[in-house]
XYZ file of C-alpha atoms in Angstrom:
755
model
C 128.871 122.178 192.358
C 129.205 122.827 195.705
C 125.958 123.490 197.729
C 125.923 126.308 200.053
C 123.938 125.362 203.784
C 120.028 125.621 203.519
C 117.904 127.586 205.630
C 114.413 128.527 205.911
C 114.583 131.900 204.099
C 118.121 131.396 202.247
C 121.002 129.465 201.079
C 121.326 127.818 197.754
C 120.481 124.305 196.266
C 122.453 123.988 193.386
C 122.900 127.175 191.661
C 119.976 128.462 192.731
C 118.843 130.800 195.735
C 116.043 129.659 198.084
C 113.856 132.171 199.347
C 110.731 131.744 201.029
C 109.425 128.596 202.072
C 106.192 127.300 199.976
C 105.624 123.966 202.298
C 107.047 121.097 204.303
C 106.582 117.477 204.433
C 107.832 114.349 206.276
C 110.545 113.905 203.846
C 111.475 117.698 202.607
C 110.660 121.342 202.696
C 109.784 123.068 199.227
C 111.234 126.945 198.771
C 110.557 129.312 196.050
C 113.414 129.890 193.979
C 114.265 131.848 190.758
C 116.704 130.623 188.084
C 119.186 132.752 186.281
C 117.179 133.288 183.622
C 113.813 134.587 185.967
C 112.432 131.347 185.823
C 109.999 131.038 189.229
C 111.103 127.467 190.428
C 109.748 125.128 193.326
C 112.680 123.568 194.956
C 112.441 120.733 196.997
C 115.629 119.916 199.636
C 114.880 116.816 201.698
C 115.413 117.026 205.443
C 119.028 116.754 206.388
C 118.077 113.618 208.473
C 117.549 111.486 205.184
C 120.389 112.428 203.660
C 122.680 109.835 205.011
C 119.955 107.419 204.002
C 120.802 105.245 201.223
C 117.427 103.619 200.318
C 116.206 107.273 200.586
C 118.694 108.822 198.129
C 117.465 105.790 195.717
C 114.205 106.413 196.260
C 114.683 109.863 195.641
C 116.763 109.382 192.408
C 113.609 107.670 191.404
C 111.489 110.300 191.998
C 113.397 112.524 189.825
C 113.635 110.006 186.768
C 110.117 109.174 187.227
C 108.982 113.080 187.015
C 111.291 113.442 184.129
C 109.644 110.893 182.042
C 106.030 112.035 182.528
C 104.709 115.325 180.438
C 104.627 118.286 182.198
C 101.445 119.219 180.183
C 99.833 117.799 183.295
C 102.906 117.440 186.013
C 105.533 120.286 187.470
C 108.500 119.817 184.859
C 111.582 119.129 186.304
C 114.070 121.679 185.369
C 117.277 120.414 187.651
C 117.793 118.079 190.015
C 120.971 116.512 191.813
C 120.641 113.658 194.027
C 124.057 113.197 195.060
C 124.347 116.792 196.844
C 124.948 117.016 200.748
C 121.322 117.465 200.738
C 119.578 116.325 197.632
C 117.139 118.383 195.888
C 114.989 118.587 192.724
C 113.629 121.972 191.082
C 110.757 122.076 189.053
C 108.325 124.550 187.757
C 106.360 126.711 190.048
C 102.604 126.263 189.548
C 100.637 128.980 190.593
C 97.680 127.551 192.282
C 96.808 126.164 195.375
C 96.702 122.314 196.184
C 93.430 120.851 196.067
C 93.597 119.909 199.822
C 94.132 123.644 200.333
C 91.200 124.769 198.408
C 88.470 122.169 199.830
C 89.911 123.193 203.352
C 89.273 127.017 202.461
C 86.680 127.430 200.302
C 84.750 124.432 200.611
C 83.754 121.350 198.423
C 83.881 122.144 194.335
C 80.493 122.060 192.457
C 79.624 119.812 189.658
C 81.547 121.537 187.261
C 84.497 122.205 189.334
C 84.006 118.278 189.454
C 83.923 117.513 185.859
C 86.942 119.608 184.849
C 88.725 118.258 187.752
C 87.950 114.246 186.686
C 88.571 115.352 182.972
C 91.877 116.828 184.041
C 93.433 113.984 186.492
C 92.311 111.486 183.724
C 94.354 112.926 181.004
C 97.227 113.686 183.820
C 96.858 109.987 184.537
C 96.644 109.282 180.581
C 100.046 111.014 180.181
C 101.836 109.555 183.046
C 100.300 105.961 182.403
C 102.108 106.251 178.750
C 105.243 107.161 180.375
C 105.520 103.966 182.021
C 105.141 105.524 185.260
C 102.735 104.669 188.064
C 101.910 107.453 190.450
C 101.133 105.328 193.934
C 100.171 108.156 196.241
C 97.736 110.762 194.189
C 95.858 112.575 196.909
C 94.452 116.025 197.276
C 97.786 117.022 198.350
C 99.299 115.925 195.527
C 97.034 118.229 192.903
C 97.832 121.668 192.364
C 94.788 123.441 190.564
C 96.419 126.038 187.972
C 94.249 128.455 186.454
C 94.253 125.817 183.095
C 93.584 122.557 184.725
C 94.933 120.568 187.556
C 98.425 119.477 187.954
C 99.546 116.312 189.537
C 102.841 116.518 191.393
C 104.966 114.391 193.891
C 106.448 111.437 192.373
C 107.827 110.303 195.494
C 106.968 106.707 195.581
C 105.935 106.575 192.226
C 107.386 103.420 190.363
C 108.661 103.290 186.160
C 107.238 99.598 185.164
C 111.039 99.138 183.955
C 112.205 100.100 187.649
C 114.260 97.655 189.427
C 113.571 99.478 192.634
C 110.965 97.338 194.311
C 108.852 98.078 197.380
C 110.038 96.060 200.207
C 107.593 93.091 201.802
C 105.728 94.543 204.652
C 106.612 97.898 204.059
C 103.043 100.456 203.592
C 103.636 102.615 200.422
C 101.116 105.522 200.206
C 98.718 107.526 201.741
C 95.671 105.118 203.409
C 92.510 107.041 202.554
C 93.179 107.036 198.954
C 95.110 103.663 198.565
C 93.852 101.185 196.376
C 93.501 97.451 197.751
C 95.888 95.990 196.344
C 98.257 98.556 197.664
C 97.716 96.856 201.046
C 97.384 93.467 200.191
C 99.771 92.861 197.322
C 102.117 96.178 197.268
C 104.416 94.739 194.710
C 101.558 93.927 192.258
C 100.186 97.630 192.385
C 99.673 99.258 188.501
C 97.835 102.173 186.949
C 94.487 101.122 188.261
C 95.856 101.996 191.477
C 96.119 105.392 190.237
C 92.560 105.435 189.092
C 91.308 104.132 192.576
C 93.229 107.073 194.256
C 91.583 109.756 191.443
C 87.937 108.621 192.341
C 89.166 109.056 195.915
C 89.836 112.485 195.410
C 87.303 113.257 193.650
C 85.204 112.329 196.421
C 87.548 114.344 198.881
C 86.525 117.433 196.151
C 82.940 116.680 196.586
C 82.253 116.408 199.997
C 85.176 117.368 202.281
C 86.101 113.648 202.917
C 87.255 110.410 201.482
C 85.050 107.544 200.654
C 86.549 105.195 203.502
C 87.148 107.919 206.084
C 88.107 107.257 210.081
C 90.417 108.129 212.349
C 92.614 104.995 212.357
C 94.648 104.228 209.425
C 93.858 100.663 210.406
C 90.178 101.058 209.787
C 90.482 102.981 206.994
C 92.354 100.137 205.333
C 89.745 97.665 206.597
C 87.531 99.715 205.024
C 88.939 100.159 201.497
C 89.764 96.147 201.174
C 86.094 95.210 202.582
C 83.541 97.752 202.622
C 81.307 99.821 200.087
C 82.512 103.447 199.450
C 80.262 106.323 201.154
C 79.291 108.293 198.014
C 76.941 110.780 200.084
C 77.305 114.290 198.503
C 78.932 113.017 195.518
C 77.009 114.696 192.763
C 74.812 112.123 191.045
C 75.851 112.381 187.502
C 79.870 111.182 188.756
C 78.265 108.597 191.021
C 78.399 105.696 188.539
C 82.041 106.421 187.330
C 83.189 106.987 190.747
C 81.651 103.680 191.874
C 83.528 101.815 189.189
C 86.707 103.538 189.890
C 86.560 102.530 193.432
C 85.887 98.907 192.435
C 88.133 96.524 194.622
C 89.315 94.401 192.029
C 91.848 96.488 189.588
C 90.216 94.588 186.093
C 86.678 96.267 187.136
C 88.062 99.946 186.954
C 87.598 101.694 183.979
C 91.253 103.231 182.500
C 91.969 107.187 182.266
C 90.723 106.967 178.727
C 87.517 105.388 179.312
C 86.834 107.792 182.039
C 87.417 110.652 179.524
C 85.128 109.061 177.165
C 82.158 108.941 179.784
C 82.853 111.847 181.265
C 82.938 113.709 177.273
C 79.479 115.059 177.421
C 79.644 116.611 180.781
C 83.103 118.128 179.823
C 81.563 119.451 176.634
C 78.941 121.287 179.202
C 81.372 122.555 181.987
C 83.761 123.697 179.098
C 82.294 127.262 178.078
C 80.164 127.142 181.536
C 82.148 126.469 184.566
C 84.841 129.230 186.244
C 88.251 127.920 186.670
C 88.533 125.828 189.991
C 91.080 128.111 191.492
C 88.058 130.513 192.037
C 85.113 132.007 194.745
C 84.158 128.871 196.611
C 80.378 128.256 195.637
C 79.424 125.483 198.447
C 78.300 122.171 197.971
C 74.467 123.568 197.316
C 75.514 124.747 194.024
C 76.391 121.438 193.088
C 72.883 120.569 192.214
C 72.900 123.346 188.751
C 75.333 125.048 186.613
C 74.534 128.464 185.560
C 76.323 131.056 183.370
C 76.166 133.523 186.410
C 78.761 131.248 188.066
C 81.340 132.903 185.571
C 80.668 136.114 187.059
C 82.902 137.876 189.640
C 86.808 138.275 189.718
C 88.823 138.977 192.864
C 91.167 136.407 194.939
C 89.631 133.185 196.519
C 90.545 132.454 199.967
C 93.986 130.557 199.545
C 95.080 134.318 198.257
C 95.474 133.276 194.529
C 94.883 135.839 192.136
C 91.851 135.209 189.372
C 91.492 137.199 186.518
C 87.756 136.878 185.917
C 85.809 137.949 182.554
C 84.160 141.170 181.450
C 81.816 142.652 183.226
C 78.162 141.819 182.947
C 76.311 138.544 181.906
C 77.347 138.786 177.954
C 81.078 139.714 178.786
C 81.035 136.545 180.741
C 79.629 134.378 177.952
C 81.888 135.739 175.580
C 84.774 135.100 177.645
C 83.859 131.794 178.615
C 83.557 130.921 174.540
C 86.585 132.735 173.546
C 88.665 131.078 175.953
C 88.166 127.587 177.306
C 89.204 126.730 180.744
C 89.120 123.283 180.093
C 92.342 120.791 181.529
C 92.520 119.889 177.342
C 91.340 122.525 174.743
C 87.791 121.453 173.475
C 85.598 123.296 171.136
C 81.815 123.679 171.568
C 79.166 125.018 169.241
C 75.732 125.218 170.019
C 72.748 126.522 168.008
C 71.317 129.387 169.837
C 72.659 132.949 170.369
C 74.491 133.314 173.686
C 72.192 136.079 175.238
C 69.329 133.559 174.153
C 71.179 130.383 176.225
C 71.688 132.731 179.030
C 68.134 133.235 179.405
C 67.221 129.690 178.823
C 69.561 128.534 181.834
C 68.629 131.597 183.921
C 65.002 130.240 184.116
C 65.605 126.322 183.610
C 68.756 126.114 185.951
C 69.384 122.922 183.925
C 71.105 120.252 186.033
C 74.719 118.949 184.877
C 73.203 115.212 183.602
C 70.228 117.155 181.575
C 72.403 120.034 180.302
C 75.370 117.826 179.379
C 72.796 115.413 177.277
C 71.435 119.042 175.735
C 74.387 119.773 174.460
C 75.515 116.839 172.638
C 72.198 117.168 171.091
C 73.088 120.575 170.204
C 76.606 120.137 168.841
C 75.141 117.026 166.841
C 72.377 119.277 165.243
C 74.869 122.537 164.571
C 76.871 120.199 163.045
C 74.474 118.575 160.686
C 73.226 122.300 160.104
C 76.213 123.514 159.178
C 76.568 120.804 156.591
C 73.567 121.060 154.870
C 74.300 124.877 154.729
C 77.810 124.458 153.213
C 75.959 121.909 150.568
C 73.734 124.848 150.055
C 75.615 127.998 149.778
C 79.297 127.817 148.881
C 81.824 129.079 151.522
C 79.506 127.070 153.976
C 77.543 130.524 155.787
C 74.654 131.755 155.164
C 74.997 135.422 153.577
C 78.631 135.031 153.115
C 80.710 137.063 151.413
C 83.268 134.268 150.340
C 82.357 132.264 147.590
C 84.909 129.559 148.294
C 83.560 125.759 147.798
C 82.239 124.153 150.584
C 84.499 122.217 152.022
C 83.954 118.391 153.136
C 86.598 116.755 155.914
C 87.668 113.426 154.968
C 89.836 110.507 156.445
C 91.821 107.578 155.038
C 93.783 104.808 156.592
C 97.241 104.314 155.064
C 99.359 102.242 157.424
C 99.386 98.501 156.845
C 102.097 97.740 158.937
C 101.343 95.838 162.181
C 103.342 96.591 165.566
C 104.387 100.305 164.579
C 103.729 103.422 166.176
C 105.016 105.494 163.086
C 102.483 108.177 161.711
C 102.090 108.626 157.884
C 103.882 111.640 156.547
C 102.759 113.559 153.909
C 103.885 116.501 150.750
C 101.524 118.823 148.918
C 101.504 118.970 145.481
C 101.159 121.468 143.203
C 98.054 123.468 143.119
C 96.963 122.558 139.697
C 97.649 118.951 140.460
C 95.013 119.022 143.561
C 97.666 116.138 144.820
C 98.926 115.008 148.123
C 101.874 112.310 148.445
C 102.580 110.148 151.313
C 104.446 107.509 153.133
C 103.422 105.293 156.100
C 104.366 101.596 157.588
C 103.897 99.371 154.621
C 103.312 101.855 152.472
C 106.478 103.258 150.079
C 104.374 106.251 148.794
C 100.945 106.758 147.312
C 99.317 109.606 145.983
C 95.586 110.850 147.332
C 93.325 113.138 145.575
C 93.554 116.370 148.150
C 89.367 117.102 147.515
C 88.476 113.704 149.051
C 91.458 111.870 150.239
C 91.108 108.645 147.694
C 93.832 106.775 146.846
C 94.793 107.344 143.407
C 97.984 105.439 143.418
C 99.889 103.154 146.044
C 103.301 101.361 146.046
C 103.599 99.115 149.135
C 106.184 97.615 150.587
C 108.572 98.011 153.450
C 108.643 101.806 153.234
C 109.788 103.738 156.221
C 107.731 106.427 157.701
C 108.641 108.982 155.311
C 112.120 109.970 153.732
C 115.298 110.622 155.306
C 115.005 114.344 154.373
C 114.096 115.548 157.844
C 114.573 118.415 159.984
C 113.060 116.062 163.395
C 111.971 113.112 161.473
C 108.866 114.667 160.421
C 109.455 115.558 156.146
C 107.451 113.607 153.569
C 108.185 112.534 150.182
C 109.673 114.888 148.304
C 108.835 116.711 144.575
C 112.016 117.788 143.094
C 112.734 117.898 139.822
C 109.834 116.662 138.231
C 109.777 113.635 140.186
C 108.603 112.104 143.606
C 111.205 110.717 146.270
C 110.613 108.612 148.525
C 113.260 105.935 150.470
C 112.601 102.629 150.682
C 114.177 99.816 153.516
C 114.483 97.119 150.673
C 118.217 95.907 149.245
C 119.597 97.958 152.679
C 118.259 101.143 152.136
C 117.387 103.231 148.395
C 116.149 106.277 146.907
C 113.596 105.794 144.861
C 112.496 108.605 141.761
C 108.742 107.931 140.921
C 106.804 109.603 138.238
C 104.411 111.394 140.328
C 101.384 110.550 137.950
C 101.596 106.985 137.995
C 104.163 105.941 140.489
C 106.201 104.575 138.381
C 110.368 103.910 138.917
C 111.907 106.809 137.203
C 115.555 105.598 138.329
C 117.096 104.511 141.906
C 120.237 104.677 143.804
C 120.923 102.353 146.536
C 121.913 104.547 150.033
C 124.721 102.455 151.788
C 126.872 104.616 153.648
C 124.941 107.683 152.772
C 121.627 107.209 154.936
C 120.687 110.976 154.871
C 118.968 112.665 151.973
C 118.672 115.994 151.248
C 116.411 117.975 148.770
C 116.831 121.154 146.596
C 114.883 122.328 143.798
C 116.647 120.470 141.364
C 119.202 118.262 143.184
C 119.497 115.787 145.605
C 122.176 115.339 148.009
C 123.591 111.767 149.811
C 124.980 112.504 153.360
C 127.477 109.986 154.469
C 126.920 108.164 157.839
C 130.312 110.110 159.144
C 128.628 113.437 157.955
C 131.976 114.102 156.504
C 130.866 113.728 152.716
C 128.571 114.962 150.862
C 127.226 113.585 147.159
C 125.478 115.740 144.626
C 123.087 114.186 142.194
C 120.949 115.607 139.437
C 117.200 115.200 140.415
C 115.800 114.311 137.021
C 118.644 111.566 136.251
C 119.893 110.657 139.440
C 123.405 111.120 137.949
C 126.436 112.586 139.952
C 126.976 116.202 139.824
C 129.911 116.828 142.065
C 131.225 114.777 145.133
C 133.003 116.774 148.419
C 134.669 115.685 151.917
C 133.841 118.178 154.326
C 136.638 118.972 156.553
C 134.788 118.182 160.172
C 131.924 116.048 160.889
C 128.665 118.224 160.020
C 124.590 118.340 159.863
C 123.936 119.288 156.333
C 120.498 120.855 155.873
C 118.594 122.495 153.002
C 114.976 124.186 152.398
C 113.472 123.520 148.829
C 111.447 126.555 149.061
C 113.808 129.011 150.873
C 115.463 132.202 149.133
C 119.267 132.500 149.187
C 121.394 129.610 149.556
C 119.929 126.328 149.405
C 122.821 124.074 151.357
C 124.267 124.531 154.822
C 126.590 122.662 156.774
C 125.901 123.073 160.583
C 129.538 121.768 162.663
C 129.243 121.575 166.477
C 132.220 122.443 168.883
C 133.575 119.303 170.748
C 131.971 120.562 173.687
C 128.392 121.758 172.299
C 128.579 125.064 173.512
C 129.006 126.850 169.955
C 128.686 125.848 166.158
C 129.849 126.876 162.596
C 127.039 127.441 160.174
C 128.033 127.465 156.150
C 126.151 128.352 153.370
C 127.537 126.001 150.153
C 126.669 126.673 146.331
C 124.647 123.910 145.141
C 125.489 123.815 141.983
C 129.550 123.372 143.329
C 130.130 122.621 146.490
C 132.240 125.620 146.953
C 131.690 127.756 150.156
C 129.627 131.262 150.055
C 130.043 131.826 153.811
C 130.730 130.843 157.199
C 129.744 132.200 160.607
C 130.029 131.098 164.099
C 127.278 131.057 167.114
C 126.843 129.984 170.784
C 125.080 126.828 171.306
C 124.449 123.491 169.536
C 122.271 124.682 166.295
C 119.509 123.024 164.671
C 118.135 124.551 161.414
C 114.245 125.134 161.402
C 114.053 127.245 158.417
C 114.931 130.161 155.969
C 113.463 133.387 155.632
C 114.999 136.524 153.922
C 118.031 134.811 152.363
C 118.901 133.956 156.162
C 119.282 130.554 157.951
C 117.199 130.035 161.453
C 118.271 127.758 164.171
C 117.260 126.649 167.344
C 120.072 126.980 169.758
C 120.412 124.225 172.203
C 122.299 124.574 175.612
C 124.690 121.698 177.211
C 121.769 120.260 179.041
C 119.716 120.202 175.603
C 116.811 122.628 175.891
C 116.965 125.389 173.440
C 117.552 129.130 174.993
C 117.580 131.059 171.591
C 116.766 131.067 167.865
C 119.317 132.446 165.784
C 119.143 134.465 162.378
C 122.693 133.185 160.218
C 123.754 135.010 157.144
C 126.743 136.665 155.680
C 126.476 139.045 158.164
C 127.118 137.433 161.028
C 125.045 135.550 163.742
C 121.580 137.393 165.126
C 120.021 135.646 168.676
C 116.758 136.265 169.492
C 116.268 134.400 173.182
C 113.389 132.521 174.177
C 111.427 133.831 177.234
C 112.550 130.382 179.038
C 114.433 127.393 177.774
C 112.635 125.149 176.033
C 113.010 121.305 176.360
C 112.409 119.502 173.077
C 111.848 122.833 171.150
C 110.238 122.539 167.812
C 109.899 125.845 165.579
C 108.967 127.381 162.340
C 109.906 130.977 161.052
C 107.074 132.676 159.097
C 106.689 136.288 158.210
C 109.018 137.618 160.576
C 107.530 135.157 163.756
C 108.913 132.350 164.937
C 106.586 129.714 166.585
C 107.724 127.591 169.325
C 106.418 124.610 170.283
C 107.524 123.035 173.735
C 107.215 119.098 174.613
C 105.140 119.946 177.262
C 102.791 122.027 175.106
C 103.566 125.624 175.657
C 103.328 127.511 172.092
C 105.064 130.432 171.849
C 105.004 133.807 168.956
C 108.467 135.720 168.803
C 108.982 138.748 166.781
C 112.448 138.272 165.142
C 112.631 141.301 163.824
C 115.993 143.416 164.563
C 115.327 145.752 167.312
C 111.690 144.274 167.950
C 110.314 145.979 171.435
C 108.382 143.225 172.852
C 109.890 139.741 170.805
C 107.720 137.831 172.811
C 104.215 138.233 170.922
C 102.170 135.601 173.189
C 102.373 132.367 174.634
C 99.503 129.609 174.954
C 99.625 126.618 177.029
C 97.690 124.376 174.870
C 97.891 120.894 176.875
C 99.467 119.119 173.960
C 101.936 116.514 174.937
C 104.400 115.331 172.355
C 103.490 118.066 169.826
C 104.574 118.329 166.478
C 106.442 121.383 164.579
C 104.087 124.263 164.063
C 102.855 125.415 160.621
C 102.150 128.732 159.879
C 99.738 129.472 156.789
C 99.253 133.164 154.858
C 95.445 133.359 156.610
C 96.785 134.101 160.448
C 96.722 130.506 161.543
C 98.777 128.199 163.217
C 98.522 124.275 163.081
C 99.896 121.802 165.589
C 99.236 118.116 165.428
C 99.285 116.250 169.203
C 100.556 112.892 170.474
C 97.456 111.833 170.398
C 96.192 112.682 166.855
C 94.638 115.659 167.549
C 94.994 118.365 165.278
C 94.840 122.181 167.119
C 94.473 125.226 165.314
C 95.743 128.630 166.929
C 94.719 132.451 166.112
C 98.413 133.610 164.867
C 97.817 137.133 165.825
C 96.128 136.662 169.322
C 97.590 133.227 170.446
C 93.981 132.001 171.077
C 92.785 128.236 170.561
C 90.326 128.093 167.661
C 89.714 124.584 167.400
C 90.936 120.826 168.435
C 90.052 118.047 166.294
C 88.685 114.597 168.611
C 92.282 111.943 169.546
C 93.128 109.424 166.699
C 94.734 106.760 168.983
C 93.024 103.563 166.993
C 92.716 100.285 168.727
C 95.659 100.898 170.937
C 94.973 103.288 173.119
C 98.236 103.628 174.232
C 99.773 104.205 171.024
C 102.820 107.011 171.103
C 104.303 107.847 167.564
C 107.561 107.570 167.291
C 108.502 110.662 164.942
C 104.946 112.929 164.841
C 104.885 114.847 161.317
C 103.474 118.402 161.419
C 100.380 119.356 159.667
C 100.305 120.953 156.440
C 98.418 123.546 154.101
C 97.527 122.437 150.574
C 98.702 124.669 147.539
C 95.849 127.867 147.590
C 95.482 127.148 151.602
C 91.918 125.448 150.974
C 92.801 122.753 153.646
C 95.140 121.523 156.300
C 96.052 117.683 156.253
C 97.154 115.765 159.256
C 98.606 112.701 160.148
C 97.615 110.444 163.214
C 98.809 107.619 165.181
C 96.115 105.097 164.123
C 97.457 105.198 160.677
C 95.027 107.602 159.110
C 95.389 110.971 157.431
C 92.689 113.457 157.364
C 91.675 117.023 156.447
C 90.120 119.863 157.739
C 89.108 123.589 156.349
C 92.504 125.505 156.625
C 89.951 128.813 156.303
C 87.541 128.262 158.850
C 88.850 126.073 161.782
C 85.522 127.198 163.931
C 83.843 124.904 161.762
C 85.737 121.874 162.706
């Protein structure tokens, strides 16, 4: 696209009209812009003098690639870019918040609680960045944005993907001296993730004191101090000094990893989650760093940087309620204490408990509350003293399933009938296993080179399938085969090879095999495996089924050659004949059925989903998403669609025709590589994260109710190749989730607050 001239307050970057200037640096200018759909963007346009420099263009391409590789939960996601334009540019989502540099300059140093949240957010962000194979190499206060829900790391201009062919030139200094690690001065080609940990610690010192740990007016003296001298940590809260000192170790091998930083911060994170105001709030000054109090949450308005803040309800109790129900940690967490809020406030007012002491008290309180909760659950049905519920007590459980080595695939499971009390799971090294849903023990297991679930998937996330009274799994043996097993014993009833027909779909009484070219469908009787019919399709199609849906259960989706539209047909499962056919804009990916219609996500040519489409014999109806969603996953339940983005935004949409307010709510979960959402009948939405966490969300209000700890196992850098969604067992008593560490675990679906 022809690019118009750029000016300070006009012109275009590609198709985006440029607005006011957000900032300017040595390499370019950042403008505010708005996309055609109303999305606010920050557009970086390089200075004209660098546009003709081939090396700069190469580095700018690297910046774009690096920014795209990392998750948007802790960064500013890339929306569009053109490194080959007359003046290269990159557009990212606009993050509404000041830089840490501006925050400290205008409001003074952060207090202890704010520092804890900042440290946790930066550590979690670096973990995500490093998992993507990227080393930032220029983490500094001006590259940290303080969003209301946690810090964001920006500017990957000199970052280096681990597999990049672009190397640092010998003798060229890359980075900002006060925040560079010793190895960046000594051996820049060997810089790895520990350099970012060093920079994170230097950023924390700056946030706590207004200066760096190796300050000097001369960058050469700074470099000498970094390489040879000990850091100046005066003014850093005592609770953070040991951790910061470890992060500033001269030897990269002596520094903790981001995961280890988060583990060490965990007690303080738990304390600060509900007691510390958002970081973009009113300055508290260095003197407030010695103690935390709930009073710090009172007040509202705008800070000196001009950033609007939404304060909690009026009064002390309102502040405590706001803190308890809307935690503002960099990633969701749940805190529980044994005392009522009002009594806890009085205690804190009298004692002014310091950060270290408060963290210890909270850890003890959480442990005591957990123990008391279990005792209460044992003594009284329903787990609540004096409660009206007579549901049996629930005991969380976890079962390790994966036996295959060197794989990042998680187990996948399917719930059996309510009367069976069974779960059926597959995992690497386990073709199928039956678990008792009450306590997770393995009733039977079939070992072998099993895949992570069957081929009957929407996004690689479905488990073994029950159909026709049998359990179906795909096995990798013999070039791939479909096995029908007895659900009670695991014994094989029948088996068919999958050669040439690798995709398997199911309905209540039939199995459909789809050829590799998407042109042929073969229908088998679910009980016997005999062929009912075969059909050759007119065009290459995706075939989809929904065994639990009403109306037609077999659909084909044929995309147009240019990907701009799709044709959807409903087939009669008994004969394969067409029942109806309709077209819709976009490349369609089915997500479920509701009211006899098929729901699908509509994707633009760039792969981002921009709408949900309802398709039936009457035609197609679109429900537009508030903004394009990258790698979207969705579930439709009870007239509401829950759409999850890779960057962690969960949005609820009213899918009814003529809905006055289609967007019901949006929750920023800070989850990366999220699963497809699962909704239950009790008003909960469950999502699993790439690190094995299970999240529960209030489906009515869009508030986070609970989150379990990560489950990554021994390999802390594990990233699941596919992330199955959680499932709610028949009867709705428990929610079961898989994890990258190879386990399957269950929590009480009725009372997530007890997790």
